Coordinates of C-alpha atoms in Angstrom, one line a residue:
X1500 CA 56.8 -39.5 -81.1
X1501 CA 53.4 -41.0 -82.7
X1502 CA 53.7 -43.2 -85.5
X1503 CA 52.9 -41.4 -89.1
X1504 CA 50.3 -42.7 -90.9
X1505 CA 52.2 -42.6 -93.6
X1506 CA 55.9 -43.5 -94.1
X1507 CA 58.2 -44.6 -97.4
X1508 CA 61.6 -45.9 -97.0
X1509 CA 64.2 -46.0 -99.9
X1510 CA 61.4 -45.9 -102.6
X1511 CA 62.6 -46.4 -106.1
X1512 CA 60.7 -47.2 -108.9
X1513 CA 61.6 -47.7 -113.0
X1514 CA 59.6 -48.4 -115.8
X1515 CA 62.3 -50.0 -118.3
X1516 CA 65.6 -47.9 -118.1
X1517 CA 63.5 -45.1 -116.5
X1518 CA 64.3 -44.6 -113.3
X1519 CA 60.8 -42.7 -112.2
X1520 CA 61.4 -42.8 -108.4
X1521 CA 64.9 -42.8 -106.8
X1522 CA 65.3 -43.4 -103.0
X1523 CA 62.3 -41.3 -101.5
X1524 CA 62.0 -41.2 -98.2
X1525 CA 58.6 -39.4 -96.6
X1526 CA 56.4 -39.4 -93.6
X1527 CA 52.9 -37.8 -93.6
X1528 CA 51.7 -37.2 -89.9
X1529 CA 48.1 -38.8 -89.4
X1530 CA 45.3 -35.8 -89.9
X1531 CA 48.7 -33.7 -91.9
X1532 CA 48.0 -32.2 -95.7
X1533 CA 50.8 -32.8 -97.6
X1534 CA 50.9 -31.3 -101.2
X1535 CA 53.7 -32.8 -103.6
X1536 CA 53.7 -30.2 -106.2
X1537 CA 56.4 -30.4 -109.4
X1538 CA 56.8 -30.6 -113.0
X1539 CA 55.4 -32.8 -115.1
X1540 CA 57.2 -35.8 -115.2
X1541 CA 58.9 -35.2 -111.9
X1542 CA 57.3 -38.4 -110.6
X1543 CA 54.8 -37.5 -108.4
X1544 CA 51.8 -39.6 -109.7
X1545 CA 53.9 -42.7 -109.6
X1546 CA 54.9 -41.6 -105.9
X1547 CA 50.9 -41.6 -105.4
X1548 CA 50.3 -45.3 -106.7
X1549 CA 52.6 -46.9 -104.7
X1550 CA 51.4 -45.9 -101.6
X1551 CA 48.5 -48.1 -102.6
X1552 CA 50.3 -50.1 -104.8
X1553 CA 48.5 -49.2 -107.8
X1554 CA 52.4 -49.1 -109.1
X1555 CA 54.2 -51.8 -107.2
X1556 CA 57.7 -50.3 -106.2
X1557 CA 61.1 -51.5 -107.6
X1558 CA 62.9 -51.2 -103.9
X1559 CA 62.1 -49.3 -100.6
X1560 CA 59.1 -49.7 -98.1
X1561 CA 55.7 -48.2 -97.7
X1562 CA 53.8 -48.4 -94.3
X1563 CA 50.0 -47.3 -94.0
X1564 CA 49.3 -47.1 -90.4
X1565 CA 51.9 -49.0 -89.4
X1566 CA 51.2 -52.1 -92.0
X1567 CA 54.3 -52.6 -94.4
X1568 CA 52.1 -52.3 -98.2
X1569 CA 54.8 -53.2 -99.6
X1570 CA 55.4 -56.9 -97.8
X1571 CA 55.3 -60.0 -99.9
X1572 CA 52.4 -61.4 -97.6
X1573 CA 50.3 -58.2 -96.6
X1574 CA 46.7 -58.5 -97.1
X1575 CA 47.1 -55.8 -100.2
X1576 CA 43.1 -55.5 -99.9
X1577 CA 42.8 -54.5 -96.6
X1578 CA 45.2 -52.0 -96.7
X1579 CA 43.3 -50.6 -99.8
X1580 CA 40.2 -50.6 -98.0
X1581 CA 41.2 -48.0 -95.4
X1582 CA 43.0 -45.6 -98.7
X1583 CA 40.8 -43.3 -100.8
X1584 CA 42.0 -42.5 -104.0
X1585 CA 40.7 -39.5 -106.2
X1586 CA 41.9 -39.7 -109.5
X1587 CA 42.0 -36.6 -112.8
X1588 CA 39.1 -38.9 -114.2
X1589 CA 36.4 -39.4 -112.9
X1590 CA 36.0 -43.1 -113.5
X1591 CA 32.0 -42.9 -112.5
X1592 CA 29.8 -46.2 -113.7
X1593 CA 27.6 -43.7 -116.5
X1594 CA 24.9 -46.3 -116.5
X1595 CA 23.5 -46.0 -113.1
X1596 CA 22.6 -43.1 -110.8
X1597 CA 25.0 -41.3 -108.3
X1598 CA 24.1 -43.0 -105.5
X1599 CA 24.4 -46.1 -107.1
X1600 CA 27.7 -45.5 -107.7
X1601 CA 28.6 -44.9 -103.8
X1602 CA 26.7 -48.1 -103.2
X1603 CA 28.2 -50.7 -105.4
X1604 CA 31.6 -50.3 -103.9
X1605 CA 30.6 -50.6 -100.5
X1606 CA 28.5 -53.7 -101.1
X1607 CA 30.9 -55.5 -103.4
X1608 CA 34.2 -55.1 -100.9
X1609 CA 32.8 -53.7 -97.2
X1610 CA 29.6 -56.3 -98.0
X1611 CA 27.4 -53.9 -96.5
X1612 CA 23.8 -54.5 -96.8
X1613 CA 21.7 -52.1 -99.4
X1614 CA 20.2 -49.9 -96.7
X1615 CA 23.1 -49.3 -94.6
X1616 CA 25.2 -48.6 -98.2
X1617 CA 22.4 -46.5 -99.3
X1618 CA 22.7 -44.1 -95.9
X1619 CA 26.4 -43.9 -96.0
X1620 CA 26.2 -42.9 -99.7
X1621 CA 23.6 -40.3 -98.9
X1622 CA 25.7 -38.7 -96.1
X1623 CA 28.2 -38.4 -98.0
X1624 CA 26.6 -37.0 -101.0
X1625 CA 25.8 -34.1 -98.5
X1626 CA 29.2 -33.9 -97.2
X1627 CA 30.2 -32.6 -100.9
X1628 CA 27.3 -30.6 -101.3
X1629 CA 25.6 -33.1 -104.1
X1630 CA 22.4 -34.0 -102.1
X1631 CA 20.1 -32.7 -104.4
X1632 CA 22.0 -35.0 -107.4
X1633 CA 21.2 -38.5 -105.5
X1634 CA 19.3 -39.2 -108.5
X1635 CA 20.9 -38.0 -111.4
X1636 CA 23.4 -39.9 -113.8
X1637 CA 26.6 -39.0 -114.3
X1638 CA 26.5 -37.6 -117.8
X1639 CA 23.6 -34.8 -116.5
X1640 CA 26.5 -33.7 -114.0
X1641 CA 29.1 -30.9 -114.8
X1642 CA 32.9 -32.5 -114.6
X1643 CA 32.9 -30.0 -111.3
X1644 CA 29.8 -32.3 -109.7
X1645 CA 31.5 -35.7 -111.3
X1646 CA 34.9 -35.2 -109.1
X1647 CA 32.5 -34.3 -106.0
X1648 CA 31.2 -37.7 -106.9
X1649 CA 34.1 -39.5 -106.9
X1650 CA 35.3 -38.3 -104.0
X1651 CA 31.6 -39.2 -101.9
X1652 CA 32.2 -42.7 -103.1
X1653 CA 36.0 -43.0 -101.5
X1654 CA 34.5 -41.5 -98.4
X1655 CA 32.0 -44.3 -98.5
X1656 CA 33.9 -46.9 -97.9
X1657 CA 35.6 -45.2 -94.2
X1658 CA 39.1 -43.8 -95.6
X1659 CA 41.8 -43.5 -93.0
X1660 CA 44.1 -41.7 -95.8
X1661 CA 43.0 -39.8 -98.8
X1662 CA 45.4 -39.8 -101.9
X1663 CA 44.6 -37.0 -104.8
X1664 CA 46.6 -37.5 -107.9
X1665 CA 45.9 -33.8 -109.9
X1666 CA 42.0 -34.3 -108.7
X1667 CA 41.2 -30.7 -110.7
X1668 CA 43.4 -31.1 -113.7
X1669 CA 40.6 -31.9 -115.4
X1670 CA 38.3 -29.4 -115.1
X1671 CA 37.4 -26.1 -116.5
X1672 CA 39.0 -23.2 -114.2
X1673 CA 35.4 -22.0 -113.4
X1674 CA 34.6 -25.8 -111.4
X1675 CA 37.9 -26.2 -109.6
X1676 CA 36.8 -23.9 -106.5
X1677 CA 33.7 -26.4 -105.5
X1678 CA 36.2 -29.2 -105.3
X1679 CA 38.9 -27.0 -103.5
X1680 CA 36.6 -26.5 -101.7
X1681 CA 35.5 -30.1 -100.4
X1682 CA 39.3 -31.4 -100.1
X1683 CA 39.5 -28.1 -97.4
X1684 CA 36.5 -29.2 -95.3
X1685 CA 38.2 -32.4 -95.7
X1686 CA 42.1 -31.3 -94.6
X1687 CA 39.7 -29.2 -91.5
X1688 CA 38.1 -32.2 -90.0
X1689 CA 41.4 -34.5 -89.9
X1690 CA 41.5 -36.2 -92.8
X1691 CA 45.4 -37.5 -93.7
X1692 CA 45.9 -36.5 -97.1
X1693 CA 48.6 -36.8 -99.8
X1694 CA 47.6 -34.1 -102.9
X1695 CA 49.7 -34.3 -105.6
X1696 CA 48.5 -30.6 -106.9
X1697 CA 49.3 -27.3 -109.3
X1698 CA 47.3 -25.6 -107.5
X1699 CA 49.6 -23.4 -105.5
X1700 CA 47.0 -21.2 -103.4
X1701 CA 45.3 -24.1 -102.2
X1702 CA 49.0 -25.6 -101.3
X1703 CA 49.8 -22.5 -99.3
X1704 CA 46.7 -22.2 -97.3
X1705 CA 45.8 -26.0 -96.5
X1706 CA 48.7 -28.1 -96.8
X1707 CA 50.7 -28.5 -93.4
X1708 CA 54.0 -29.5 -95.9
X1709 CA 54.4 -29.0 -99.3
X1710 CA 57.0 -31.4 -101.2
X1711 CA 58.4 -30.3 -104.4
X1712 CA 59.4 -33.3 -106.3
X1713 CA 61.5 -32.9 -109.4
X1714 CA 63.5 -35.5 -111.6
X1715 CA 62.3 -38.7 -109.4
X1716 CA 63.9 -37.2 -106.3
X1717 CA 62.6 -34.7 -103.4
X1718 CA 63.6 -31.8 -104.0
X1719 CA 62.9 -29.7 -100.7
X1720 CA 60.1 -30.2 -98.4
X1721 CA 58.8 -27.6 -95.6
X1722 CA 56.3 -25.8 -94.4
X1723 CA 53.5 -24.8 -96.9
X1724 CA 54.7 -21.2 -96.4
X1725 CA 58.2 -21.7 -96.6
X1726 CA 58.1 -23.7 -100.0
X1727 CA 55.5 -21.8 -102.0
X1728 CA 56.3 -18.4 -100.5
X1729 CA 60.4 -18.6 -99.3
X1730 CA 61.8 -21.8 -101.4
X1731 CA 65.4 -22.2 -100.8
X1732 CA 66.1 -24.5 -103.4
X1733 CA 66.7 -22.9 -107.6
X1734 CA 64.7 -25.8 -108.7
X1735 CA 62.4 -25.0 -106.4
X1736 CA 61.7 -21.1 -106.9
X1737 CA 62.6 -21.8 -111.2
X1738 CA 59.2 -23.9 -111.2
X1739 CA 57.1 -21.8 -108.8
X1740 CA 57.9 -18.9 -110.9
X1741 CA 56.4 -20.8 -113.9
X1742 CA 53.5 -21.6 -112.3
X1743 CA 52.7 -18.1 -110.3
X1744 CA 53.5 -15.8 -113.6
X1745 CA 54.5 -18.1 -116.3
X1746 CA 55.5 -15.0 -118.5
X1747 CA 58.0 -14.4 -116.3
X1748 CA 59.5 -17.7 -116.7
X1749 CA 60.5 -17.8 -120.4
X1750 CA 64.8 -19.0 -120.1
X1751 CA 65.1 -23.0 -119.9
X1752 CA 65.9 -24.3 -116.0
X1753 CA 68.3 -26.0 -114.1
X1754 CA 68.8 -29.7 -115.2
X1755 CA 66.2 -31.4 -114.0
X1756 CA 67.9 -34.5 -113.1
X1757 CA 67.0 -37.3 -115.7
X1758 CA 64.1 -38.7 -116.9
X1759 CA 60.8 -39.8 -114.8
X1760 CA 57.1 -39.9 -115.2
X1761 CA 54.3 -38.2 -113.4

């Protein structure tokens, strides 16, 4: 059985006397989708950061292609150079162009030359449909074009894995297609992907598994179909119901389980 890309052991987490995580155990297949969907505060952003340890974990193991993240003596900069992350904001440089801001990455870690960054940037300005904005700074884009932005630039510097905390949360419904959009071309050319998401159709037509997180703890995990359109689990169908027709959902749900954030 091939190694997964990615795997987490036993993760816990806690912020004070909040117990965000408690003893999650996942595998992500390499070229799999998986969307981890939940309420808020079910802990699924946290989960996201400490596969890169953005948030380094109280206990457990993470392993990115087979490198333990979470050792005392990894090479924590490394690892993050072969993980794209795609955060709500956009977290673009406003005082230089678009390209520029694909370039500076890749020439202040990868130490890639100008011209070389300058292609790769280009390329993938294409790849998200944004040629035509090499030259424009970020405030002339729409939040739509920003996130395409951000998302070129984590593609510029060779992702094995791609990690999307909410990546459409913040935008107006009428931009959120374009970058659905990308993240599918994305999930159809290979791409390993963890997308923590409430965006339920694009769950059940790309993700390969869907995990519904909920009170720091996996809730149920499946097939994208079987989750979103057959959950087993209360919790489960309770919170889908919200989402799908939230009028429908008024009476307060089962316990959630305690406190957590993300």
């Amino acid at each position: 059985m091939p190694q997964p890309e990615i795997e987490i052991r036993g993760l816990h987490k806690s912020f004070g006397d909040n117990h965000v995580l408690r003893g999650i155990d996942l595998e992500v297949a390499r070229g799999d989708v998986v969307c981890v969907i939940g309420p808020s505060g079910s802990g699924k952003s946290t989960l996201l950061r400490c596969v890169n340890l953005l948030e380094e974990p109280s206990e457990g193991q993470v392993f990115v292609g087979g490198t333990e993240v979470t050792d005392i003596e990894v090479d924590i900069d490394a690892v993050r150079r072969r993980i794209g992350m795609v955060f709500q904001q956009f977290n673009l440089f406003p005082h230089v162009t678009v390209t520029e801001n694909l370039v500076l990455p890749q020439r202040r870690v990868l130490r890639r030359g100008k011209a070389e960054a300058t292609k790769v940037a280009r390329e993938n300005l294409e790849r998200v449909g944004l040629a035509d904005k090499a030259d424009a700074y970020p405030a002339q884009l729409s939040g739509g074009q920003q996130q395409r932005v951000a998302i070129a630039r984590a593609l510029s510097m060779g992702p094995e894995v791609m990690l999307f905390d909410e990546p459409t949360s913040a935008l107006d419904p009428e931009l959120v297609g374009d970058v659905l959009a990308v993240m599918r071309v994305l999930a159809s050319e290979g791409m390993t992907m963890m997308v923590v998401t409430h965006e339920m159709s694009f769950a059940r037509e790309v993700a390969d598994r869907v995990v519904f997180m909920d009170g720091g703890v996996i809730v149920e995990e499946g097939p994208a179909a079987q989750v979103v359109g057959d959950p087993r689990h209360p919790r489960t169908r309770h919170f889908l119901d919200r989402i799908l027709d939230p009028s429908a959902a008024e009476a307060p749900g089962p316990e959630a389980g305690g406190p957590a954030a993300g």
